[in-house]
Coordinates of N, CA and C in Angstrom, one line a residue:
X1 N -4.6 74.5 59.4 CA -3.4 74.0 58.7 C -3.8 73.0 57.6
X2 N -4.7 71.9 58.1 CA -5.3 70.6 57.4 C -5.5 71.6 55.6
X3 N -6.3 73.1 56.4 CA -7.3 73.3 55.3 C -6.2 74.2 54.3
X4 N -5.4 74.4 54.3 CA -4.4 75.4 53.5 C -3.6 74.5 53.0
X5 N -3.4 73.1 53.7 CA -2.8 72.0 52.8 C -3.7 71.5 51.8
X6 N -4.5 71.0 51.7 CA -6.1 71.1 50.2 C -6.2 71.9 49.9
X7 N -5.9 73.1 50.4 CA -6.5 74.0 49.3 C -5.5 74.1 48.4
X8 N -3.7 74.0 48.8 CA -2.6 74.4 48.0 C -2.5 72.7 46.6
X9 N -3.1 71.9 47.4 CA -3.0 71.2 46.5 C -3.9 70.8 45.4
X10 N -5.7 71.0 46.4 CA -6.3 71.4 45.3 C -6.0 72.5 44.2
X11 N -5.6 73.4 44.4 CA -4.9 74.4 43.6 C -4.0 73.9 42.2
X12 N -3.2 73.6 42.9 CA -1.5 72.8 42.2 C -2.6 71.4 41.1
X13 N -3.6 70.7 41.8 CA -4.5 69.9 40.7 C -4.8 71.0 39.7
X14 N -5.3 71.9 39.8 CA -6.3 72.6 39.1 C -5.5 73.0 37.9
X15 N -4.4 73.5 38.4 CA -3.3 74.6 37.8 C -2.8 73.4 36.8
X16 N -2.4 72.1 37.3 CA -1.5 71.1 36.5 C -2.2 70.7 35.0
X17 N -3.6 70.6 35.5 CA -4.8 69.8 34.7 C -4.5 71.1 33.5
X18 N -5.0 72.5 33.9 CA -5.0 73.2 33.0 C -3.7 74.2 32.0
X19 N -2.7 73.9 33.0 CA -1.4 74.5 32.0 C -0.8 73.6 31.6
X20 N -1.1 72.0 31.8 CA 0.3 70.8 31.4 C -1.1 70.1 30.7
X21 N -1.9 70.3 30.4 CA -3.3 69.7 30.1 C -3.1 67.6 30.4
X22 N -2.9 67.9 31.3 CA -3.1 66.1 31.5 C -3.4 66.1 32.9
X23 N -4.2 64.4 32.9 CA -4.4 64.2 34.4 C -2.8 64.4 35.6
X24 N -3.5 64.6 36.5 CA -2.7 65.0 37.8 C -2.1 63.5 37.7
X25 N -2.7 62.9 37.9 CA -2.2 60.8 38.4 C -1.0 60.3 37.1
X26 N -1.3 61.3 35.8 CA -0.1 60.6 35.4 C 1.4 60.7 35.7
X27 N 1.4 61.5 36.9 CA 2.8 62.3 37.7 C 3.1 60.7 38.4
X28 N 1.8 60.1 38.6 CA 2.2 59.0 39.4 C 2.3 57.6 38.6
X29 N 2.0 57.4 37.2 CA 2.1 56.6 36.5 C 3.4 56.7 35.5
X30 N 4.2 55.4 35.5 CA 5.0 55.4 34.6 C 6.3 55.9 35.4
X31 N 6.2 55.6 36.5 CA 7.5 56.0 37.5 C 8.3 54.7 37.6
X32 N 9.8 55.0 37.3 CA 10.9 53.9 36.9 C 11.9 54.6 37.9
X33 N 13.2 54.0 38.1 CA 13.8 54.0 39.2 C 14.9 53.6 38.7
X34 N 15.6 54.4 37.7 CA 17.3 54.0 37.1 C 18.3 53.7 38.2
X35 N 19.4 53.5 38.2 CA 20.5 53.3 39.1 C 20.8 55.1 39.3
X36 N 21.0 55.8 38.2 CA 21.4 57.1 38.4 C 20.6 58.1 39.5
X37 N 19.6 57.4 40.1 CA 19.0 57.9 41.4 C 19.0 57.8 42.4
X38 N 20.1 56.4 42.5 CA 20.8 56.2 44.1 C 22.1 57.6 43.6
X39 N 22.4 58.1 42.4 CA 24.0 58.2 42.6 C 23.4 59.8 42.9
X40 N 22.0 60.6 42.5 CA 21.5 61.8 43.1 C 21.1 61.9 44.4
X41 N 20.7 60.8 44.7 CA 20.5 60.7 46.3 C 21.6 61.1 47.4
X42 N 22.7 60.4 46.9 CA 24.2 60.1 47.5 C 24.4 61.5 47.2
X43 N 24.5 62.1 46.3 CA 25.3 63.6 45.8 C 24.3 64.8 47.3
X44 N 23.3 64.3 47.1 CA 22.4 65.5 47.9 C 22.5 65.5 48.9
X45 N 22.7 64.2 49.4 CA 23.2 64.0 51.2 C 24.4 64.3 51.1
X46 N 25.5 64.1 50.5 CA 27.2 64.9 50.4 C 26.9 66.3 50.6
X47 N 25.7 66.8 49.6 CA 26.0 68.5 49.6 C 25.2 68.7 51.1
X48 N 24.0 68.1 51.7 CA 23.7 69.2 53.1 C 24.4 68.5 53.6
X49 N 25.1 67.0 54.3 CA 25.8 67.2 54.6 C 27.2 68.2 55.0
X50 N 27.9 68.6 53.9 CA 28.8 69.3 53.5 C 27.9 70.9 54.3
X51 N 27.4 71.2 53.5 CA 26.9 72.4 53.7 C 26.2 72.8 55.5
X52 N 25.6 71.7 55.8 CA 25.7 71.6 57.1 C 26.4 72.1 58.2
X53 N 28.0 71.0 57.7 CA 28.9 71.3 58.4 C 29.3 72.7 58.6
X54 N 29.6 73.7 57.6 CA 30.1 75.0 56.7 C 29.0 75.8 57.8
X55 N 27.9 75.3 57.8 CA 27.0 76.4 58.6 C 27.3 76.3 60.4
X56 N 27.6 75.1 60.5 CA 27.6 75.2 61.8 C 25.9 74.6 62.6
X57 N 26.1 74.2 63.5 CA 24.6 73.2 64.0 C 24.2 73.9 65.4
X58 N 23.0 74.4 66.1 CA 22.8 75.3 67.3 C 23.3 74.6 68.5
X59 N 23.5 75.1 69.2 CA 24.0 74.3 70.8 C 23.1 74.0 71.3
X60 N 23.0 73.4 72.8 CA 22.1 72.7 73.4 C 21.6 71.4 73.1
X61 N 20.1 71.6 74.4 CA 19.8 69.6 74.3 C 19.0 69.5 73.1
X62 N 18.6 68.2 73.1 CA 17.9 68.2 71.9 C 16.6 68.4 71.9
X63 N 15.9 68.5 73.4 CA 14.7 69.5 73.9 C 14.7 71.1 73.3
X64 N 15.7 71.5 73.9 CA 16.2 73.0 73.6 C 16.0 73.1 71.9
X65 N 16.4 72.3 71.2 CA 16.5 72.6 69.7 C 15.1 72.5 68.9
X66 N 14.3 71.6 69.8 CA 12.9 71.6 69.4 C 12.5 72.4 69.3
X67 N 12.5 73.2 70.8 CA 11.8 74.4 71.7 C 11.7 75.1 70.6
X68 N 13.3 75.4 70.2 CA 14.0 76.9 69.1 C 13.3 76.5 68.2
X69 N 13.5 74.9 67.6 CA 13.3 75.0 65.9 C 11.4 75.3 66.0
X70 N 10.7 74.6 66.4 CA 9.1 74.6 66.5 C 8.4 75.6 67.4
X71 N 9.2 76.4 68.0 CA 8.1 77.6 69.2 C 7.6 77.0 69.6
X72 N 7.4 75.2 70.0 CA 6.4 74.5 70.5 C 7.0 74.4 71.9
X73 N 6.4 74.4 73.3 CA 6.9 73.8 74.2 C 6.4 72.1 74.1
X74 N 5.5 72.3 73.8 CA 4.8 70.6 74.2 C 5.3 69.6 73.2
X75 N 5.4 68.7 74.0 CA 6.4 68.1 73.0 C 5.4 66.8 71.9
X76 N 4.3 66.9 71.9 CA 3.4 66.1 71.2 C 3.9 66.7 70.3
X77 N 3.3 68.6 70.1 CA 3.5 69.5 69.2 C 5.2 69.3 68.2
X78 N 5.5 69.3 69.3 CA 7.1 69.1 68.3 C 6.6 67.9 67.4
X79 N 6.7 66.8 67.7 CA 6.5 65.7 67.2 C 5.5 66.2 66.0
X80 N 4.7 66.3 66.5 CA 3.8 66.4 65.1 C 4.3 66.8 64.0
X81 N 5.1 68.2 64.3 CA 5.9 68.8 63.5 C 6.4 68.4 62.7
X82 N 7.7 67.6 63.6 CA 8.4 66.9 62.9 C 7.7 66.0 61.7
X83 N 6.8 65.3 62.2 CA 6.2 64.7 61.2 C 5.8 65.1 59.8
X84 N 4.7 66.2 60.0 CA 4.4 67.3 58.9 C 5.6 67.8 58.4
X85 N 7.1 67.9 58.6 CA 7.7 68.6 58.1 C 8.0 67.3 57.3
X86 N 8.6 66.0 57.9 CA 9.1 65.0 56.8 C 8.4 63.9 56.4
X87 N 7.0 63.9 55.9 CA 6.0 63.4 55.3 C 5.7 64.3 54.5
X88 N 4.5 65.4 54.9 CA 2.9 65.9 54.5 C 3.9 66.7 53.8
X89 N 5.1 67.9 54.1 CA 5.4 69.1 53.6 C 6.1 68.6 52.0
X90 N 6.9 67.6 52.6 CA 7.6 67.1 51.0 C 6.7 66.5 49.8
X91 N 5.4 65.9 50.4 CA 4.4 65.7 49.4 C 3.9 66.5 48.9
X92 N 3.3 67.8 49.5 CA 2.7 69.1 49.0 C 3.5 69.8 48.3
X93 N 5.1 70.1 48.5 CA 5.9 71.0 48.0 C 6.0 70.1 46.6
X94 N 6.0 69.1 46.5 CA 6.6 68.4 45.7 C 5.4 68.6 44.6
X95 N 4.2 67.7 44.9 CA 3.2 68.5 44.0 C 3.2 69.6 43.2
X96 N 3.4 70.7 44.1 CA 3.6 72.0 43.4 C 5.1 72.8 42.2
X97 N 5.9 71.9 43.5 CA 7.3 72.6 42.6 C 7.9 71.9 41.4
X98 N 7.6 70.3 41.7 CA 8.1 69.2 40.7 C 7.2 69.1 39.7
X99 N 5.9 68.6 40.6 CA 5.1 68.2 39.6 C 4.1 69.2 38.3
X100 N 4.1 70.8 39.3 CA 3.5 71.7 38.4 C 4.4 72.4 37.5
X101 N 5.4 73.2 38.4 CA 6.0 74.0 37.8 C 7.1 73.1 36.9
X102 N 7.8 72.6 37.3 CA 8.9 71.8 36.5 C 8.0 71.1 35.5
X103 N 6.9 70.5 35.3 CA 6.5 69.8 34.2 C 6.3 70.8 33.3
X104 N 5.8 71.9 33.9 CA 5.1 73.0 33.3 C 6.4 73.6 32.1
X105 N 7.4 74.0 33.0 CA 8.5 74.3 32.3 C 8.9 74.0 31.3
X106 N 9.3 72.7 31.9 CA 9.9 71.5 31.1 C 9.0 71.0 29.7
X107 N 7.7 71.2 29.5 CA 7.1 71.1 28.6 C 6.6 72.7 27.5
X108 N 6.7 73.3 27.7 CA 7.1 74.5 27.3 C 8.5 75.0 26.9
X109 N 9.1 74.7 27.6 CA 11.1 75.1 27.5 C 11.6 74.0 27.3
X110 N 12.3 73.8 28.1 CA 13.5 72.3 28.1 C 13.6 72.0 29.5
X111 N 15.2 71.1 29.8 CA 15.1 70.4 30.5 C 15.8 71.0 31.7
X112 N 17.1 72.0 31.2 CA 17.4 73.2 32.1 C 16.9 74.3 32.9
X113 N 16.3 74.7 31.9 CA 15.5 75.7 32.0 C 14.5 75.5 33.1
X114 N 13.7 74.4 33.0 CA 12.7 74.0 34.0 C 13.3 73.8 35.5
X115 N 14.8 73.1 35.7 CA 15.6 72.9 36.6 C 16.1 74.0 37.3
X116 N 16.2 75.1 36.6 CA 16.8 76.2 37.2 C 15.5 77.2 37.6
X117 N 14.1 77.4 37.1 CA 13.3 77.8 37.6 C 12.2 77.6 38.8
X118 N 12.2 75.7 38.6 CA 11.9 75.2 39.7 C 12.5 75.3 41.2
X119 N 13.4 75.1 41.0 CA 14.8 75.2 41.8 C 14.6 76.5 42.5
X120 N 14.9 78.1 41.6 CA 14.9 78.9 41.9 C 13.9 79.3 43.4
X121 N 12.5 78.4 42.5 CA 11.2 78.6 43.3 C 11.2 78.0 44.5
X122 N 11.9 77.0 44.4 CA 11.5 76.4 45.4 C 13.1 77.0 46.9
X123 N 13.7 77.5 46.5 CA 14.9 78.0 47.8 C 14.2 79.2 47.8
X124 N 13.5 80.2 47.0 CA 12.5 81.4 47.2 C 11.6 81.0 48.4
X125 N 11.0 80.5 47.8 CA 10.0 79.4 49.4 C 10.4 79.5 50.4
X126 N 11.7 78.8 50.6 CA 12.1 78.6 51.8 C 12.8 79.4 52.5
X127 N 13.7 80.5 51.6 CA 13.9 81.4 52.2 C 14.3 82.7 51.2
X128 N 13.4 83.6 51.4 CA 13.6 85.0 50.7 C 14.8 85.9 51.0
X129 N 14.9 86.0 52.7 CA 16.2 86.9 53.2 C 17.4 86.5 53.4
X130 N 17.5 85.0 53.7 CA 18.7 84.4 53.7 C 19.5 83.6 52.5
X131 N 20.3 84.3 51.9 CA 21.3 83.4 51.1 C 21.7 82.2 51.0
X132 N 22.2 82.1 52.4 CA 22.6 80.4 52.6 C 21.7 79.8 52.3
X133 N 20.5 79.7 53.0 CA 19.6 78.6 53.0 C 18.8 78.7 51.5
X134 N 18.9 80.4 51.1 CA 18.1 79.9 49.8 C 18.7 79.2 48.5
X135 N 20.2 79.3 48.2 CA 21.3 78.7 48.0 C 21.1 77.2 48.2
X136 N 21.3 76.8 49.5 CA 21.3 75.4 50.0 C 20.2 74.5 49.3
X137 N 18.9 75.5 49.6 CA 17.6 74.3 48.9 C 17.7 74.6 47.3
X138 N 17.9 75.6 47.0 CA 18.0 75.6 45.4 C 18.7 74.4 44.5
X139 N 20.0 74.0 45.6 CA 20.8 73.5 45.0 C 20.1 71.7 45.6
X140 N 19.4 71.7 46.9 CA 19.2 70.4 46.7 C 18.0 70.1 45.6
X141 N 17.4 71.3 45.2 CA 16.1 71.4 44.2 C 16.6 71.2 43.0
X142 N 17.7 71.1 42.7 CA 18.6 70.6 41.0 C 18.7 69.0 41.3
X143 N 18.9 68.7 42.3 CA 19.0 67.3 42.7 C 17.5 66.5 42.0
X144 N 16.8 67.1 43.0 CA 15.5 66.4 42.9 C 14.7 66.5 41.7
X145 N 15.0 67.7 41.1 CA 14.7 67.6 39.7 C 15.3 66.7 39.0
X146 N 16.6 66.3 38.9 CA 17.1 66.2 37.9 C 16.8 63.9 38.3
X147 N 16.1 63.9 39.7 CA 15.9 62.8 39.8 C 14.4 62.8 38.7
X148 N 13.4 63.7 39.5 CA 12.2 63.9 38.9 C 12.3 63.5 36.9
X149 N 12.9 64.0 37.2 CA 13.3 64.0 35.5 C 13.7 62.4 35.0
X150 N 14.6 61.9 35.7 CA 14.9 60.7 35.1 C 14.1 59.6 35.5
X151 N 13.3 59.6 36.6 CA 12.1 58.7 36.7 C 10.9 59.1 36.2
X152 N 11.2 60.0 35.5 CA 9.7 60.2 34.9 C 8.1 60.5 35.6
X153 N 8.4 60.4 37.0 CA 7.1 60.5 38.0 C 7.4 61.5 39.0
X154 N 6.5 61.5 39.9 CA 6.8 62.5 41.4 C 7.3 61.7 42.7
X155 N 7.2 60.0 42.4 CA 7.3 59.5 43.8 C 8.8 59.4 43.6
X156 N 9.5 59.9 43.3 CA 11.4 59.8 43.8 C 11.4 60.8 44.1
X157 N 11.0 62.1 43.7 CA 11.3 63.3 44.1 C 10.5 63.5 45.6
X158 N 9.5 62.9 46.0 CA 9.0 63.2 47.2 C 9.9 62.3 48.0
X159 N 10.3 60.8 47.5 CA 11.2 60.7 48.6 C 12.8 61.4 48.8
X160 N 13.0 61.6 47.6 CA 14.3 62.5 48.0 C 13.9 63.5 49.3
X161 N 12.8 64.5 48.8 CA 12.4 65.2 49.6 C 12.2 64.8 51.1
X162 N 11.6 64.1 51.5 CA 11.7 63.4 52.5 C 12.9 63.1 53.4
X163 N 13.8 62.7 52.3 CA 14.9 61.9 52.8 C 15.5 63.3 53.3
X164 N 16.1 64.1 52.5 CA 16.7 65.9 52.7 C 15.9 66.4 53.9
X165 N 14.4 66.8 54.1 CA 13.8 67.0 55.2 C 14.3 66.1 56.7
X166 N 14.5 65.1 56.4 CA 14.7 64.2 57.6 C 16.3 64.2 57.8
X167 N 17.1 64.1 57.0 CA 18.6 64.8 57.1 C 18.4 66.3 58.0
X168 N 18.0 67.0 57.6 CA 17.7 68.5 58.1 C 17.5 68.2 59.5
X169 N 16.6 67.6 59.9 CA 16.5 67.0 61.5 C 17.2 67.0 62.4
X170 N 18.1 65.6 61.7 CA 18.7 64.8 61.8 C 20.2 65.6 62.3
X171 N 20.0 66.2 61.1 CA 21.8 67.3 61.8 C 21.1 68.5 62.8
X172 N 20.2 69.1 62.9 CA 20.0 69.5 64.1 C 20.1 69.4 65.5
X173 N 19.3 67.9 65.4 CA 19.0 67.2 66.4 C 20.5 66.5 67.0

């Protein structure tokens, strides 16, 4: 797993350097923090929230939901999980979806355009056969762009990410 995480990101460096021709680090330089990205944070926890509710949350303990959500019985394994899902996974995805493709976009096309194809890409990811869910992240993937965008860097959009990942938990659990 360690090794499919470097590779996807060595990748996502390689890809960024040569389609957006600039260093990878300047995703991390020049990152500002307007007020307008408490007010996307707040909108994106309203929508899974909201959307949450609308789906409905599985029954049982909160062992049982591990068991389901991770196939793991052991419960280190869960944990780790969890971990990797609301750390490691939002950094890597983020790399890729924000930082390559949306810049990629966005500097080629506009500011739309980049937002609806990143987006697209990124609820494809997560789910190809289900509507809801690929709906759901698409729509939290306009969010985080549209934070991405106004901070100018990748570290708001990985915490958003984060924060959505750990909400997702959170209403499970």
């Amino acid at each position: 797993m360690i090794f499919a995480i470097v590779v996807v990101i060595g990748v996502t460096i390689i890809l960024y350097r040569w389609l957006v021709k600039d260093k990878f680090i300047s995703l991390f330089k020049d990152n500002h923090f307007p007020k307008k990205l408490i007010v996307y944070t707040i909108e994106m926890i309203v929508v899974v929230v909201l959307l949450m509710l609308m789906s409905g949350t599985p029954n049982g303990t909160i062992y049982q939901k591990l068991v389901h959500m991770t196939s793991f019985t052991n419960v280190r394994l869960q944990y780790f999980f969890i971990i990797i899902s609301v750390i490691l996974a939002p950094i890597v995805e983020e790399f890729h979806f924000r930082g390559l493709i949306f810049t990629y976009v966005k500097k080629t096309n506009n500011l739309i355009t980049a937002l609806i194809i990143s987006s697209l890409f990124f609820g494809l990811a997560h789910s190809l056969f289900n509507p809801f869910i690929f709906i759901t992240h698409a729509i939290v993937a306009i969010f985080i762009g549209l934070a991405r965008n106004k901070s100018n860097g990748i570290i708001t959009s990985i915490i958003m990410h984060m924060i959505w990942n750990l909400l997702i938990f959170l209403m499970i659990l």
